[in-house]
Amino acid sequence: MKIGITCYPTYGGSGVVATELGKALAKRGHFVHFISYALPMRLSGFQENIVYHEVEMANYPLFEFQLYTLALASKMVEVARYEKLDVFHCHYALPHATSAYLAKQILKDTDIKIITTLHGTDITLVGLEPSFLSIMKFSIEQSDGVTAVSRFLKEKTLTNYNINKDIEVIPNFIDVEKYRRDPATKFCSRCAPEGEKILMHTSNFRPVKRVADVVRIFNEVQKKIPSVLVLIGDGPDRSSCEMLCRELGIEKKVKFLGKQMELVPILSNADLFLMPSQSESFGLSALEAMACEVPVISSSVGGLPELQVHGETGFIAEIGDIDRMARYAVDLLSNPSKHKLFAAAARKRAVEFESSKIIPLYEKYYEKILGNNS
Ligand code: GMT
């Protein structure tokens, strides 16, 4: 198949899923064309069957705001026509599915299909803005196929937008060969020189991630257990979290690593992963941690209970219940045999989301939407 993938190229779950999917599809013999405004973060290096097409932005003094949706649609038309694409696969609905709809109108002489994969904040936050509600509903309804990364997200989409459409649930996936604990890595030995327990969190530091809760949970834990907190990523809440660490007097025990490309050597040092999000449609970073044998303490929101097994791979608590999450953390960190069982269970659960099991679900779905599933 010839597949045009559009995603956000930056640090973020939807871009990671889109890029890893494209790379896996290319390895399986499909031709994949990435269409975006920048090279997707995980798309470095040459790979057979993959081409990247950059959306060029027209600059004209009259355009106070750049016309990305239109520029993207134009590039989609160009790539589809000359590369004879079978399908546009849009990751994150806005504006990608809208641009694809526009492109498809221009490509009326072709039979190109649109598949939109919903990832989370496109449905739970951005699309609910009153100014976007109708365009979101329209773009989803006009897609030939729609997938969501959890049952939770599927239900939210149907009810939030009052949509009557088949939505296929295809969860996030992980390369469990690449994401496996490597005991040889000593990445964090400087962070925890006295053998302290290491708690970790990865995110884009947006309010939805509640990173301040991560800091507060750690503050409780470090009172009882010698420990350090390693925070990976960057975003709007980072400065206020750094400030909070200073206010709590724990700044020496908290390491902000910023954005990191290679997570396995870091995760391989973690004892516990914290994800107290306000909303989380799946929780890809929790899956990455679990694959590296790191138990997770998370909130009970969204798709997290579809990933995590409470009392086996980690613990789940109500949003904002810092005390309970801290108690769970102390319980696990002070009980080595229990921790070992949880770490093994986390890895075992992650293996259920192995790429080789999930990628064929996308292929099968493409076939269905293209009408090749005789
Ligand atoms: O929350 C992020 O890290 C970014 C966001 C995105 O769309 O880039 O992630 C969403 O998509 C991921 C991949 O499908 C999911 O694993 C995340 O749970 C989801 N984030 C939220 O729902 C907040």
Coordinates of C-alpha atoms and ligand atoms in Angstrom, one line a residue:
M1 CA 0.0 0.0 0.0
K2 CA 1.0 3.6 -0.4
I3 CA 0.3 5.5 2.8
G4 CA 0.5 9.2 3.5
I5 CA 1.0 9.8 7.2
T6 CA 0.5 13.2 8.7
C7 CA 1.3 13.9 12.3
Y8 CA 2.8 16.5 14.6
P9 CA 6.5 16.1 14.3
T10 CA 7.3 17.3 17.8
Y11 CA 7.8 15.6 21.2
G12 CA 4.5 14.0 22.0
G13 CA 2.7 10.7 22.0
S14 CA 0.7 11.0 18.8
G15 CA 3.8 11.9 16.7
V16 CA 5.7 9.0 18.3
V17 CA 3.0 6.5 17.5
A18 CA 2.6 7.8 13.9
T19 CA 6.3 7.7 13.2
E20 CA 6.9 4.2 14.7
L21 CA 3.8 3.0 12.8
G22 CA 5.2 4.4 9.5
K23 CA 8.6 2.8 10.1
A24 CA 7.1 -0.6 10.9
L25 CA 4.8 -0.4 7.9
A26 CA 7.8 0.5 5.6
K27 CA 9.7 -2.5 7.0
R28 CA 6.7 -4.7 6.0
G29 CA 7.0 -3.5 2.4
H30 CA 4.5 -0.6 2.3
F31 CA 5.5 2.8 0.9
V32 CA 5.2 5.4 3.5
H33 CA 5.1 9.2 2.8
F34 CA 5.3 11.4 5.9
I35 CA 3.7 14.8 5.3
S36 CA 4.4 17.4 8.0
Y37 CA 5.9 20.8 8.7
A38 CA 9.1 19.3 10.1
L39 CA 10.9 16.0 10.2
P40 CA 9.2 13.8 12.8
M41 CA 11.4 13.5 15.9
R42 CA 11.8 9.8 15.6
L43 CA 12.5 9.7 11.9
S44 CA 16.2 10.2 11.7
G45 CA 18.4 8.3 9.3
F46 CA 17.5 6.8 6.0
Q47 CA 15.0 4.0 5.8
E48 CA 14.0 2.1 2.7
N49 CA 10.4 2.8 1.6
I50 CA 10.1 6.1 3.5
V51 CA 10.0 9.6 2.1
Y52 CA 9.5 12.8 4.0
H53 CA 7.6 15.7 2.4
E54 CA 7.9 19.0 4.1
V55 CA 4.9 21.4 4.1
E56 CA 6.2 24.8 2.9
M57 CA 4.6 27.8 4.4
A58 CA 3.8 30.7 2.2
N59 CA 4.9 34.0 3.8
Y60 CA 3.0 37.1 2.8
P61 CA 2.7 40.3 5.0
L62 CA -1.0 40.0 4.8
F63 CA -1.0 36.7 6.6
E64 CA -0.7 37.6 10.2
F65 CA -1.4 34.0 11.0
Q66 CA 0.1 31.2 8.9
L67 CA -2.2 29.2 6.8
Y68 CA -1.0 25.7 7.8
T69 CA -4.3 23.8 7.3
L70 CA -4.3 25.0 3.7
A71 CA -0.6 24.5 3.0
L72 CA -0.9 21.0 4.4
A73 CA -4.0 20.2 2.2
S74 CA -2.0 21.5 -0.9
K75 CA 1.0 19.3 0.0
M76 CA -1.4 16.3 0.6
V77 CA -2.9 16.8 -2.9
E78 CA 0.6 17.0 -4.5
V79 CA 1.9 13.9 -2.8
A80 CA -1.3 11.9 -3.3
R81 CA -1.4 12.7 -7.0
Y82 CA 2.3 12.1 -7.9
E83 CA 2.9 9.2 -5.5
K84 CA -0.5 7.6 -6.2
L85 CA -1.4 7.3 -2.5
D86 CA -4.1 4.9 -1.4
V87 CA -4.8 6.5 1.9
F88 CA -4.1 9.5 4.1
H89 CA -3.6 8.4 7.6
C90 CA -4.0 11.4 9.9
H91 CA -2.8 11.3 13.5
Y92 CA -4.4 13.8 15.8
A93 CA -7.6 15.1 14.3
L94 CA -7.1 18.8 14.1
P95 CA -6.2 20.2 11.7
H96 CA -4.9 17.0 9.9
A97 CA -8.3 15.4 9.2
T98 CA -9.7 18.7 8.1
S99 CA -6.8 19.2 5.6
A100 CA -7.2 15.7 4.4
Y101 CA -10.9 16.3 3.8
L102 CA -10.1 19.4 1.7
A103 CA -7.4 17.5 -0.2
K104 CA -9.9 14.6 -1.0
Q105 CA -12.3 17.1 -2.4
I106 CA -9.6 18.3 -4.8
L107 CA -8.7 14.7 -5.6
K108 CA -12.2 13.8 -6.7
D109 CA -10.9 11.9 -9.7
T110 CA -9.1 9.4 -7.3
D111 CA -10.3 6.9 -4.8
I112 CA -8.1 8.0 -1.9
K113 CA -9.4 7.3 1.6
I114 CA -8.9 9.1 4.8
I115 CA -8.2 7.3 8.1
T116 CA -8.0 9.4 11.2
T117 CA -6.4 8.2 14.4
L118 CA -7.6 10.0 17.6
H119 CA -5.0 10.2 20.2
G120 CA -6.4 12.1 23.2
T121 CA -6.2 15.8 23.7
D122 CA -7.6 16.3 20.2
I123 CA -10.8 14.8 21.5
T124 CA -10.7 15.5 25.3
L125 CA -9.4 19.1 25.2
V126 CA -8.8 20.9 21.9
G127 CA -11.8 19.7 20.0
L128 CA -14.2 20.6 22.8
E129 CA -13.3 24.3 22.4
P130 CA -16.6 25.8 21.2
S131 CA -14.9 27.3 18.2
F132 CA -13.6 23.8 17.1
L133 CA -16.6 21.6 18.1
S134 CA -18.4 21.5 14.7
I135 CA -15.3 21.3 12.6
M136 CA -14.0 18.4 14.7
K137 CA -17.3 16.6 14.4
F138 CA -17.4 17.2 10.7
S139 CA -13.8 16.1 10.2
I140 CA -14.4 12.8 12.1
E141 CA -17.6 12.1 10.3
Q142 CA -16.0 12.8 6.9
S143 CA -13.1 10.4 7.5
D144 CA -13.6 7.0 5.8
G145 CA -12.2 5.3 8.9
V146 CA -11.5 6.4 12.4
T147 CA -9.4 4.6 15.0
A148 CA -9.0 5.5 18.7
V149 CA -6.2 4.4 21.0
S150 CA -8.4 3.1 23.8
R151 CA -12.0 2.1 24.5
F152 CA -12.3 5.2 26.7
L153 CA -11.4 7.5 23.8
K154 CA -13.8 5.8 21.5
E155 CA -16.7 6.3 24.0
K156 CA -15.6 9.9 24.7
T157 CA -15.6 10.7 21.0
L158 CA -19.1 9.2 20.4
T159 CA -20.6 11.0 23.3
N160 CA -18.7 14.3 23.3
Y161 CA -19.5 14.9 19.6
N162 CA -22.7 13.0 19.3
I163 CA -21.3 11.0 16.5
N164 CA -22.8 7.8 15.1
K165 CA -19.8 6.2 13.5
D166 CA -17.8 2.9 13.7
I167 CA -14.6 3.6 15.6
E168 CA -12.0 0.9 15.7
V169 CA -9.9 0.7 18.9
I170 CA -6.2 0.1 18.1
P171 CA -4.1 0.6 21.2
N172 CA -0.6 2.1 21.4
F173 CA 2.2 -0.4 20.8
I174 CA 5.9 -0.8 21.7
D175 CA 9.0 -2.5 20.3
V176 CA 9.7 -4.7 23.3
E177 CA 13.1 -5.7 21.9
K178 CA 14.2 -2.1 22.0
Y179 CA 12.3 -1.2 25.1
R180 CA 13.8 -3.7 27.6
R181 CA 15.6 -3.0 30.8
D182 CA 19.3 -2.9 30.4
P183 CA 21.0 -3.4 33.8
A184 CA 24.3 -2.4 32.3
T185 CA 23.3 1.2 31.9
K186 CA 24.5 3.5 34.7
F187 CA 22.8 6.6 33.3
C188 CA 21.5 7.7 36.7
S189 CA 24.3 6.6 39.0
R190 CA 25.2 10.3 39.4
C191 CA 21.6 11.1 40.3
A192 CA 21.5 8.4 43.0
P193 CA 25.1 8.0 44.2
E194 CA 24.0 6.5 47.6
G195 CA 21.8 3.9 45.9
E196 CA 18.7 5.9 46.5
K197 CA 15.4 4.7 45.0
I198 CA 14.7 6.4 41.6
L199 CA 11.2 7.7 40.8
M200 CA 10.6 8.9 37.3
H201 CA 8.2 10.8 35.1
T202 CA 8.2 11.7 31.4
S203 CA 5.9 14.2 29.8
N204 CA 5.5 17.4 27.9
F205 CA 4.9 19.2 31.1
R206 CA 1.4 20.4 30.1
P207 CA -1.2 21.1 32.8
V208 CA -3.0 17.9 31.8
K209 CA 0.0 15.9 33.1
R210 CA -0.2 17.4 36.7
V211 CA 3.6 17.4 37.0
A212 CA 3.2 19.3 40.3
D213 CA 1.5 16.2 41.7
V214 CA 4.5 14.2 40.7
V215 CA 6.7 16.6 42.8
R216 CA 4.3 16.5 45.7
I217 CA 4.1 12.7 45.7
F218 CA 7.8 12.5 45.6
N219 CA 8.0 15.0 48.5
E220 CA 6.0 12.6 50.7
V221 CA 8.0 9.5 49.5
Q222 CA 11.4 11.0 50.2
K223 CA 10.4 11.7 53.8
K224 CA 10.2 8.0 54.3
I225 CA 12.6 6.4 51.8
P226 CA 16.0 7.7 50.6
S227 CA 15.0 8.5 47.0
V228 CA 15.5 10.9 44.0
L229 CA 13.1 12.1 41.3
V230 CA 14.1 12.2 37.7
L231 CA 11.9 14.3 35.4
I232 CA 12.2 13.9 31.6
G233 CA 10.8 16.3 29.1
D234 CA 9.9 20.0 28.9
G235 CA 7.0 22.2 28.5
P236 CA 4.9 25.1 30.1
D237 CA 4.8 23.7 33.6
R238 CA 8.5 23.0 34.0
S239 CA 9.5 26.3 35.6
S240 CA 6.7 26.3 38.1
C241 CA 7.6 22.7 39.1
E242 CA 11.3 23.7 39.5
M243 CA 10.0 26.5 41.7
L244 CA 7.9 24.1 43.7
C245 CA 10.9 21.9 44.3
R246 CA 12.8 24.9 45.8
E247 CA 9.8 25.8 47.9
L248 CA 9.6 22.3 49.3
G249 CA 13.4 22.3 49.8
I250 CA 13.9 19.1 47.7
E251 CA 15.6 20.7 44.7
K252 CA 18.8 18.7 45.3
K253 CA 16.9 15.5 45.1
V254 CA 15.0 16.3 41.8
K255 CA 16.8 16.2 38.5
F256 CA 15.2 17.8 35.5
L257 CA 16.8 16.2 32.4
G258 CA 14.8 18.1 29.8
K259 CA 14.0 16.4 26.5
Q260 CA 15.8 13.2 25.8
M261 CA 16.0 11.1 22.7
E262 CA 17.1 7.8 24.2
L263 CA 14.8 6.8 27.0
V264 CA 15.8 3.1 27.6
P265 CA 19.1 3.9 29.3
I266 CA 17.3 6.3 31.6
L267 CA 14.2 4.2 32.3
S268 CA 16.5 1.2 33.0
N269 CA 17.5 2.9 36.2
A270 CA 14.0 3.6 37.5
D271 CA 12.3 1.9 40.4
L272 CA 8.9 3.5 39.9
F273 CA 7.1 5.6 37.2
L274 CA 4.6 8.3 38.2
M275 CA 1.7 9.3 35.9
P276 CA -0.9 11.3 37.9
S277 CA -2.5 12.8 34.8
Q278 CA -5.8 14.7 34.7
S279 CA -6.6 12.9 31.4
E280 CA -4.8 10.2 29.5
S281 CA -6.3 8.4 26.6
F282 CA -3.7 5.6 26.7
G283 CA -0.5 6.5 28.5
L284 CA 2.3 5.6 26.0
S285 CA 5.0 6.8 28.4
A286 CA 3.7 4.4 31.1
L287 CA 3.8 1.6 28.5
E288 CA 7.5 2.5 27.8
A289 CA 8.3 2.4 31.5
M290 CA 6.5 -0.9 32.0
A291 CA 8.4 -2.5 29.1
C292 CA 11.6 -1.6 31.1
E293 CA 10.2 -3.4 34.1
V294 CA 9.2 -0.2 35.9
P295 CA 5.9 -0.5 37.9
V296 CA 3.6 2.5 37.5
I297 CA 1.6 4.6 39.9
S298 CA -1.1 6.5 38.0
S299 CA -4.4 8.2 38.3
S300 CA -7.5 6.2 37.3
V301 CA -8.4 8.4 34.3
G302 CA -9.1 7.6 30.7
G303 CA -7.4 4.6 29.1
L304 CA -5.0 4.1 32.0
P305 CA -7.0 1.3 33.6
E306 CA -7.0 -0.5 30.2
L307 CA -3.2 -0.6 30.4
Q308 CA -2.4 -0.9 34.0
V309 CA -3.6 -3.7 36.3
H310 CA -4.2 -2.3 39.7
G311 CA -2.3 -4.3 42.3
E312 CA -0.2 -6.2 39.7
T313 CA 1.6 -3.8 37.4
G314 CA 1.4 -0.9 39.7
F315 CA -1.4 1.0 41.5
I316 CA -4.2 3.4 40.4
A317 CA -5.7 6.2 42.5
E318 CA -8.1 9.1 42.0
I319 CA -6.8 12.2 40.3
G320 CA -5.1 14.5 42.8
D321 CA -5.0 11.8 45.6
I322 CA -1.4 12.6 46.3
D323 CA -1.4 10.9 49.8
R324 CA -2.7 7.6 48.4
M325 CA -0.2 7.6 45.5
A326 CA 2.6 8.4 47.9
R327 CA 1.5 5.5 50.2
Y328 CA 1.4 3.1 47.2
A329 CA 4.9 4.3 46.3
V330 CA 6.3 3.8 49.8
D331 CA 4.7 0.3 50.0
L332 CA 6.3 -0.9 46.7
L333 CA 9.7 0.8 47.3
S334 CA 10.0 -0.7 50.8
N335 CA 9.1 -4.2 49.9
P336 CA 11.7 -5.7 47.5
S337 CA 10.0 -9.0 46.8
K338 CA 6.7 -7.3 46.0
H339 CA 8.5 -4.8 43.8
K340 CA 10.1 -7.6 41.9
L341 CA 6.8 -9.2 41.2
F342 CA 5.3 -5.9 40.1
A343 CA 8.3 -5.2 37.8
A344 CA 7.9 -8.6 36.1
A345 CA 4.1 -8.2 35.8
A346 CA 4.6 -4.7 34.2
R347 CA 7.0 -6.2 31.6
K348 CA 4.6 -9.0 30.9
R349 CA 1.7 -6.7 30.4
A350 CA 3.7 -4.4 28.1
V351 CA 4.5 -7.4 25.9
E352 CA 0.8 -7.7 25.2
F353 CA 1.2 -4.4 23.3
E354 CA 4.2 -5.5 21.3
S355 CA 4.4 -3.8 17.8
S356 CA 4.3 -7.1 16.0
K357 CA 0.8 -7.7 17.4
I358 CA -0.6 -4.2 16.9
I359 CA 0.8 -3.2 13.5
P360 CA -1.1 -5.9 11.6
L361 CA -4.3 -4.5 13.2
Y362 CA -3.6 -1.2 11.3
E363 CA -2.9 -3.1 8.1
K364 CA -6.1 -5.1 8.4
Y365 CA -8.0 -1.8 9.0
Y366 CA -6.5 -0.2 5.9
E367 CA -7.6 -3.2 3.9
K368 CA -11.1 -2.9 5.3
I369 CA -11.4 0.8 4.5
L370 CA -9.9 0.4 1.1
G371 CA -12.4 -2.4 0.4
N372 CA -9.8 -5.0 -0.2
N373 CA -11.0 -7.3 2.6
S374 CA -12.9 -9.8 0.4
Ligands
GMT1 O1 0.0 13.7 26.1 C1 1.0 13.6 25.3 O2 2.1 13.2 25.7 C2 0.8 14.0 23.9 C3 -0.4 13.5 23.3 C4 -0.3 13.7 21.8 O3 -1.4 13.6 21.2 O4 0.8 13.9 21.2 O5 -0.5 12.1 23.7 C5 -1.7 11.4 23.5 O6 -1.5 10.4 22.6 C6 -0.7 9.3 23.0 C7 -0.4 8.4 21.9 O7 -1.6 7.8 21.4 C8 -1.4 8.7 24.2 O8 -0.6 7.6 24.7 C9 -1.5 9.7 25.4 O9 -2.2 9.1 26.4 C10 -2.3 10.9 24.8 N1 -2.3 12.0 25.9 C11 -3.4 12.3 26.5 O10 -4.5 11.8 26.3 C12 -3.2 13.4 27.5

